[in-house]
Amino acid sequence: DIVFGNSVQPFFQHLEKVYSITGDPSAPRLYMFEGTAWPNGTANEVPQGGQMIMNRGASQICLEEWRQAIIKYPKRKFDQDALKLLIHDPNRKCEFIIMKREDRIIQFPALRDIKKRYDALTSGSATPANYATLVHFRNSADVMVEVTPEAFETYLRDVLRFKPGQVDELGITAKVRMAAHK
């Protein structure tokens, strides 16, 4: 997965206020965003594990429990599978705080989002975009199944706010490639 972001200070201030993150520093907690399919309300859904907030000292037990769940079920494909099992384990010590997935805070562009923005950008009908603080491209969710390299690069240049014709001096757009799951 690849994540790009804007200034995170307002992002953290908002989350600290809404979720009382500065509460008990000794409590083992992981603050995680709703999973990408969370609004469906399915019991098997798991939080999005790509970004989380934790107290490094107190939350070590959470990471250890998650690690043990991964080791216990080695045939599982993703770390989210182990996380799903851990969340439903009544003996776990870690508390999971699920944060709402607000588009102004975190976005998970889908193929249709990339295609729609690409079409607008290449036709000249694009208006300035408001990207979230964090833009998370999910390689494991088959989002990039049919996106063309040109469409992805155009979208990525827009996310990174490149000016038209701006040279990519660091070669970011050439280095960032998502695996195509065909």
PDB file of C-alpha atoms in Angstrom:
ATOM      1  CA  ASP A   1       0.000   0.000   0.000  1.00  0.00           C
ATOM      2  CA  ILE A   2       1.040   3.583  -0.545  1.00  0.00           C
ATOM      3  CA  VAL A   3      -0.074   6.574   1.559  1.00  0.00           C
ATOM      4  CA  PHE A   4       0.402  10.242   0.720  1.00  0.00           C
ATOM      5  CA  GLY A   5      -0.493  12.982   3.143  1.00  0.00           C
ATOM      6  CA  ASN A   6      -0.904  16.657   3.809  1.00  0.00           C
ATOM      7  CA  SER A   7      -0.039  18.411   7.055  1.00  0.00           C
ATOM      8  CA  VAL A   8      -0.939  16.021   9.871  1.00  0.00           C
ATOM      9  CA  GLN A   9      -1.075  18.494  12.785  1.00  0.00           C
ATOM     10  CA  PRO A  10      -4.736  19.534  12.186  1.00  0.00           C
ATOM     11  CA  PHE A  11      -5.536  15.866  11.566  1.00  0.00           C
ATOM     12  CA  PHE A  12      -4.117  14.797  14.947  1.00  0.00           C
ATOM     13  CA  GLN A  13      -5.702  17.728  16.789  1.00  0.00           C
ATOM     14  CA  HIS A  14      -9.110  16.753  15.405  1.00  0.00           C
ATOM     15  CA  LEU A  15      -8.715  13.073  16.323  1.00  0.00           C
ATOM     16  CA  GLU A  16      -7.367  13.873  19.805  1.00  0.00           C
ATOM     17  CA  LYS A  17     -10.412  16.045  20.475  1.00  0.00           C
ATOM     18  CA  VAL A  18     -13.037  13.691  19.048  1.00  0.00           C
ATOM     19  CA  TYR A  19     -11.614  10.433  20.478  1.00  0.00           C
ATOM     20  CA  SER A  20      -9.947  11.694  23.683  1.00  0.00           C
ATOM     21  CA  ILE A  21      -6.679  10.175  22.553  1.00  0.00           C
ATOM     22  CA  THR A  22      -4.724  11.974  25.249  1.00  0.00           C
ATOM     23  CA  GLY A  23      -6.633   9.996  27.893  1.00  0.00           C
ATOM     24  CA  ASP A  24      -5.098   7.322  30.156  1.00  0.00           C
ATOM     25  CA  PRO A  25      -1.527   6.874  28.839  1.00  0.00           C
ATOM     26  CA  SER A  26      -1.202   3.431  30.440  1.00  0.00           C
ATOM     27  CA  ALA A  27      -4.213   1.863  28.693  1.00  0.00           C
ATOM     28  CA  PRO A  28      -3.351  -0.552  25.857  1.00  0.00           C
ATOM     29  CA  ARG A  29      -5.385   0.850  22.961  1.00  0.00           C
ATOM     30  CA  LEU A  30      -5.244   0.978  19.193  1.00  0.00           C
ATOM     31  CA  TYR A  31      -7.208   3.725  17.474  1.00  0.00           C
ATOM     32  CA  MET A  32      -8.045   2.528  13.978  1.00  0.00           C
ATOM     33  CA  PHE A  33     -10.232   3.737  11.139  1.00  0.00           C
ATOM     34  CA  GLU A  34     -13.282   1.856   9.965  1.00  0.00           C
ATOM     35  CA  GLY A  35     -12.468  -0.649   7.252  1.00  0.00           C
ATOM     36  CA  THR A  36     -13.275   0.239   3.679  1.00  0.00           C
ATOM     37  CA  ALA A  37     -16.423  -1.907   3.711  1.00  0.00           C
ATOM     38  CA  TRP A  38     -17.373  -0.980   7.299  1.00  0.00           C
ATOM     39  CA  PRO A  39     -20.546   0.969   6.428  1.00  0.00           C
ATOM     40  CA  ASN A  40     -22.096  -2.311   5.292  1.00  0.00           C
ATOM     41  CA  GLY A  41     -22.272  -3.248   8.955  1.00  0.00           C
ATOM     42  CA  THR A  42     -21.134  -6.820   8.467  1.00  0.00           C
ATOM     43  CA  ALA A  43     -20.028  -8.650  11.597  1.00  0.00           C
ATOM     44  CA  ASN A  44     -16.904  -9.913   9.830  1.00  0.00           C
ATOM     45  CA  GLU A  45     -15.600  -6.461   9.016  1.00  0.00           C
ATOM     46  CA  VAL A  46     -12.236  -5.400  10.361  1.00  0.00           C
ATOM     47  CA  PRO A  47     -10.768  -1.939  10.932  1.00  0.00           C
ATOM     48  CA  GLN A  48      -8.360  -0.493   8.412  1.00  0.00           C
ATOM     49  CA  GLY A  49      -4.939  -1.466   9.725  1.00  0.00           C
ATOM     50  CA  GLY A  50      -2.781   0.777   7.540  1.00  0.00           C
ATOM     51  CA  GLN A  51      -2.931   3.791   9.824  1.00  0.00           C
ATOM     52  CA  MET A  52      -3.430   3.698  13.564  1.00  0.00           C
ATOM     53  CA  ILE A  53      -2.771   5.825  16.597  1.00  0.00           C
ATOM     54  CA  MET A  54      -1.290   4.357  19.747  1.00  0.00           C
ATOM     55  CA  ASN A  55       0.788   5.088  22.792  1.00  0.00           C
ATOM     56  CA  ARG A  56       4.112   3.430  21.975  1.00  0.00           C
ATOM     57  CA  GLY A  57       4.665   2.149  25.504  1.00  0.00           C
ATOM     58  CA  ALA A  58       1.170   1.167  26.596  1.00  0.00           C
ATOM     59  CA  SER A  59       0.107  -0.206  23.226  1.00  0.00           C
ATOM     60  CA  GLN A  60       3.004  -2.615  22.799  1.00  0.00           C
ATOM     61  CA  ILE A  61       0.746  -5.348  24.145  1.00  0.00           C
ATOM     62  CA  CYS A  62      -1.701  -4.652  21.311  1.00  0.00           C
ATOM     63  CA  LEU A  63       0.996  -5.101  18.712  1.00  0.00           C
ATOM     64  CA  GLU A  64       2.217  -8.244  20.453  1.00  0.00           C
ATOM     65  CA  GLU A  65      -1.301  -9.739  20.531  1.00  0.00           C
ATOM     66  CA  TRP A  66      -1.693  -8.933  16.839  1.00  0.00           C
ATOM     67  CA  ARG A  67       1.703 -10.482  16.074  1.00  0.00           C
ATOM     68  CA  GLN A  68       0.760 -13.631  17.990  1.00  0.00           C
ATOM     69  CA  ALA A  69      -2.520 -13.871  16.045  1.00  0.00           C
ATOM     70  CA  ILE A  70      -0.561 -13.633  12.766  1.00  0.00           C
ATOM     71  CA  ILE A  71       1.805 -16.393  13.923  1.00  0.00           C
ATOM     72  CA  LYS A  72      -1.053 -18.574  15.188  1.00  0.00           C
ATOM     73  CA  TYR A  73      -2.830 -18.517  11.800  1.00  0.00           C
ATOM     74  CA  PRO A  74      -0.006 -18.600   9.208  1.00  0.00           C
ATOM     75  CA  LYS A  75      -2.260 -19.687   6.345  1.00  0.00           C
ATOM     76  CA  ARG A  76      -4.233 -16.451   6.556  1.00  0.00           C
ATOM     77  CA  LYS A  77      -3.466 -14.144   3.647  1.00  0.00           C
ATOM     78  CA  PHE A  78      -3.447 -10.717   5.268  1.00  0.00           C
ATOM     79  CA  ASP A  79      -2.629  -9.195   8.639  1.00  0.00           C
ATOM     80  CA  GLN A  80      -6.244  -7.984   8.688  1.00  0.00           C
ATOM     81  CA  ASP A  81      -7.390 -11.610   8.953  1.00  0.00           C
ATOM     82  CA  ALA A  82      -5.443 -11.953  12.198  1.00  0.00           C
ATOM     83  CA  LEU A  83      -6.745  -8.577  13.348  1.00  0.00           C
ATOM     84  CA  LYS A  84     -10.318  -9.747  12.748  1.00  0.00           C
ATOM     85  CA  LEU A  85      -9.710 -12.809  14.917  1.00  0.00           C
ATOM     86  CA  LEU A  86      -8.046 -10.719  17.618  1.00  0.00           C
ATOM     87  CA  ILE A  87     -10.874  -8.187  17.803  1.00  0.00           C
ATOM     88  CA  HIS A  88     -13.365 -10.987  18.457  1.00  0.00           C
ATOM     89  CA  ASP A  89     -11.135 -12.682  21.054  1.00  0.00           C
ATOM     90  CA  PRO A  90     -12.753 -12.178  24.492  1.00  0.00           C
ATOM     91  CA  ASN A  91      -9.382 -12.753  26.213  1.00  0.00           C
ATOM     92  CA  ARG A  92      -7.489  -9.945  24.496  1.00  0.00           C
ATOM     93  CA  LYS A  93      -6.021  -7.155  26.614  1.00  0.00           C
ATOM     94  CA  CYS A  94      -6.012  -4.518  23.898  1.00  0.00           C
ATOM     95  CA  GLU A  95      -8.925  -2.128  23.478  1.00  0.00           C
ATOM     96  CA  PHE A  96      -9.813  -1.157  19.911  1.00  0.00           C
ATOM     97  CA  ILE A  97     -11.250   2.306  19.309  1.00  0.00           C
ATOM     98  CA  ILE A  98     -12.831   2.519  15.873  1.00  0.00           C
ATOM     99  CA  MET A  99     -12.648   5.978  14.318  1.00  0.00           C
ATOM    100  CA  LYS A 100     -15.076   7.151  11.640  1.00  0.00           C
ATOM    101  CA  ARG A 101     -13.646   7.200   8.149  1.00  0.00           C
ATOM    102  CA  GLU A 102     -14.320  10.788   7.081  1.00  0.00           C
ATOM    103  CA  ASP A 103     -13.370  11.721   3.515  1.00  0.00           C
ATOM    104  CA  ARG A 104     -11.718  14.929   4.674  1.00  0.00           C
ATOM    105  CA  ILE A 105      -9.396  12.907   6.925  1.00  0.00           C
ATOM    106  CA  ILE A 106      -8.647   9.713   5.013  1.00  0.00           C
ATOM    107  CA  GLN A 107      -9.507   8.568   1.509  1.00  0.00           C
ATOM    108  CA  PHE A 108      -9.155   5.195  -0.168  1.00  0.00           C
ATOM    109  CA  PRO A 109      -9.404   5.955  -3.897  1.00  0.00           C
ATOM    110  CA  ALA A 110     -11.292   3.319  -5.817  1.00  0.00           C
ATOM    111  CA  LEU A 111     -10.740   2.593  -9.489  1.00  0.00           C
ATOM    112  CA  ARG A 112     -13.841   4.614 -10.407  1.00  0.00           C
ATOM    113  CA  ASP A 113     -12.492   7.639  -8.453  1.00  0.00           C
ATOM    114  CA  ILE A 114      -9.195   7.516 -10.318  1.00  0.00           C
ATOM    115  CA  LYS A 115     -10.873   7.086 -13.714  1.00  0.00           C
ATOM    116  CA  LYS A 116     -13.376   9.882 -13.051  1.00  0.00           C
ATOM    117  CA  ARG A 117     -10.663  12.321 -11.950  1.00  0.00           C
ATOM    118  CA  TYR A 118      -8.408  11.302 -14.839  1.00  0.00           C
ATOM    119  CA  ASP A 119     -11.232  11.936 -17.317  1.00  0.00           C
ATOM    120  CA  ALA A 120     -11.903  15.364 -15.783  1.00  0.00           C
ATOM    121  CA  LEU A 121      -8.211  16.282 -15.768  1.00  0.00           C
ATOM    122  CA  THR A 122      -7.593  15.200 -19.349  1.00  0.00           C
ATOM    123  CA  SER A 123     -10.769  16.788 -20.734  1.00  0.00           C
ATOM    124  CA  GLY A 124     -10.074  20.136 -19.076  1.00  0.00           C
ATOM    125  CA  SER A 125     -13.247  20.035 -16.983  1.00  0.00           C
ATOM    126  CA  ALA A 126     -11.502  19.420 -13.642  1.00  0.00           C
ATOM    127  CA  THR A 127     -12.133  21.716 -10.718  1.00  0.00           C
ATOM    128  CA  PRO A 128      -9.589  21.939  -7.866  1.00  0.00           C
ATOM    129  CA  ALA A 129      -9.662  18.736  -5.832  1.00  0.00           C
ATOM    130  CA  ASN A 130      -9.918  18.549  -2.054  1.00  0.00           C
ATOM    131  CA  TYR A 131      -7.911  15.523  -1.070  1.00  0.00           C
ATOM    132  CA  ALA A 132      -7.934  14.206   2.472  1.00  0.00           C
ATOM    133  CA  THR A 133      -5.089  14.552   4.945  1.00  0.00           C
ATOM    134  CA  LEU A 134      -4.185  10.942   4.085  1.00  0.00           C
ATOM    135  CA  VAL A 135      -4.746   9.367   0.660  1.00  0.00           C
ATOM    136  CA  HIS A 136      -4.259   5.612   0.932  1.00  0.00           C
ATOM    137  CA  PHE A 137      -3.841   3.532  -2.217  1.00  0.00           C
ATOM    138  CA  ARG A 138      -4.737  -0.077  -1.394  1.00  0.00           C
ATOM    139  CA  ASN A 139      -2.750  -2.527  -3.444  1.00  0.00           C
ATOM    140  CA  SER A 140      -4.305  -5.553  -1.740  1.00  0.00           C
ATOM    141  CA  ALA A 141      -7.874  -4.496  -2.473  1.00  0.00           C
ATOM    142  CA  ASP A 142      -7.554  -4.974  -6.233  1.00  0.00           C
ATOM    143  CA  VAL A 143      -8.171  -1.258  -6.736  1.00  0.00           C
ATOM    144  CA  MET A 144      -5.605  -1.101  -9.520  1.00  0.00           C
ATOM    145  CA  VAL A 145      -6.920  -4.022 -11.562  1.00  0.00           C
ATOM    146  CA  GLU A 146      -7.558  -2.010 -14.710  1.00  0.00           C
ATOM    147  CA  VAL A 147      -6.125   1.455 -14.120  1.00  0.00           C
ATOM    148  CA  THR A 148      -3.707   2.438 -16.858  1.00  0.00           C
ATOM    149  CA  PRO A 149      -0.246   3.700 -15.896  1.00  0.00           C
ATOM    150  CA  GLU A 150      -1.124   7.019 -17.576  1.00  0.00           C
ATOM    151  CA  ALA A 151      -4.344   7.431 -15.568  1.00  0.00           C
ATOM    152  CA  PHE A 152      -2.605   6.505 -12.316  1.00  0.00           C
ATOM    153  CA  GLU A 153       0.302   8.891 -12.943  1.00  0.00           C
ATOM    154  CA  THR A 154      -2.088  11.728 -13.864  1.00  0.00           C
ATOM    155  CA  TYR A 155      -4.133  11.092 -10.715  1.00  0.00           C
ATOM    156  CA  LEU A 156      -1.003  10.843  -8.561  1.00  0.00           C
ATOM    157  CA  ARG A 157       0.377  14.112  -9.973  1.00  0.00           C
ATOM    158  CA  ASP A 158      -2.949  15.716  -9.012  1.00  0.00           C
ATOM    159  CA  VAL A 159      -2.817  14.272  -5.467  1.00  0.00           C
ATOM    160  CA  LEU A 160       0.744  15.581  -5.127  1.00  0.00           C
ATOM    161  CA  ARG A 161      -0.386  18.959  -6.530  1.00  0.00           C
ATOM    162  CA  PHE A 162       2.098  19.072  -9.385  1.00  0.00           C
ATOM    163  CA  LYS A 163       1.628  22.062 -11.652  1.00  0.00           C
ATOM    164  CA  PRO A 164       0.898  21.320 -15.334  1.00  0.00           C
ATOM    165  CA  GLY A 165       4.156  20.389 -17.008  1.00  0.00           C
ATOM    166  CA  GLN A 166       6.079  20.327 -13.708  1.00  0.00           C
ATOM    167  CA  VAL A 167       9.087  18.041 -13.835  1.00  0.00           C
ATOM    168  CA  ASP A 168       9.020  15.248 -11.290  1.00  0.00           C
ATOM    169  CA  GLU A 169      12.562  15.907 -10.073  1.00  0.00           C
ATOM    170  CA  LEU A 170      12.482  13.085  -7.514  1.00  0.00           C
ATOM    171  CA  GLY A 171      10.940  10.577  -9.910  1.00  0.00           C
ATOM    172  CA  ILE A 172       8.072   9.867  -7.524  1.00  0.00           C
ATOM    173  CA  THR A 173       5.506   9.086 -10.208  1.00  0.00           C
ATOM    174  CA  ALA A 174       7.926   6.695 -11.932  1.00  0.00           C
ATOM    175  CA  LYS A 175       8.783   4.895  -8.679  1.00  0.00           C
ATOM    176  CA  VAL A 176       5.222   4.473  -7.427  1.00  0.00           C
ATOM    177  CA  ARG A 177       3.630   1.524  -9.123  1.00  0.00           C
ATOM    178  CA  MET A 178       0.795  -0.610  -7.913  1.00  0.00           C
ATOM    179  CA  ALA A 179       0.689  -4.314  -8.708  1.00  0.00           C
ATOM    180  CA  ALA A 180      -1.967  -5.206 -11.233  1.00  0.00           C
ATOM    181  CA  HIS A 181      -3.928  -8.248 -10.001  1.00  0.00           C
ATOM    182  CA  LYS A 182      -5.101  -9.675 -13.310  1.00  0.00           C
TER     183      LYS A 182
END
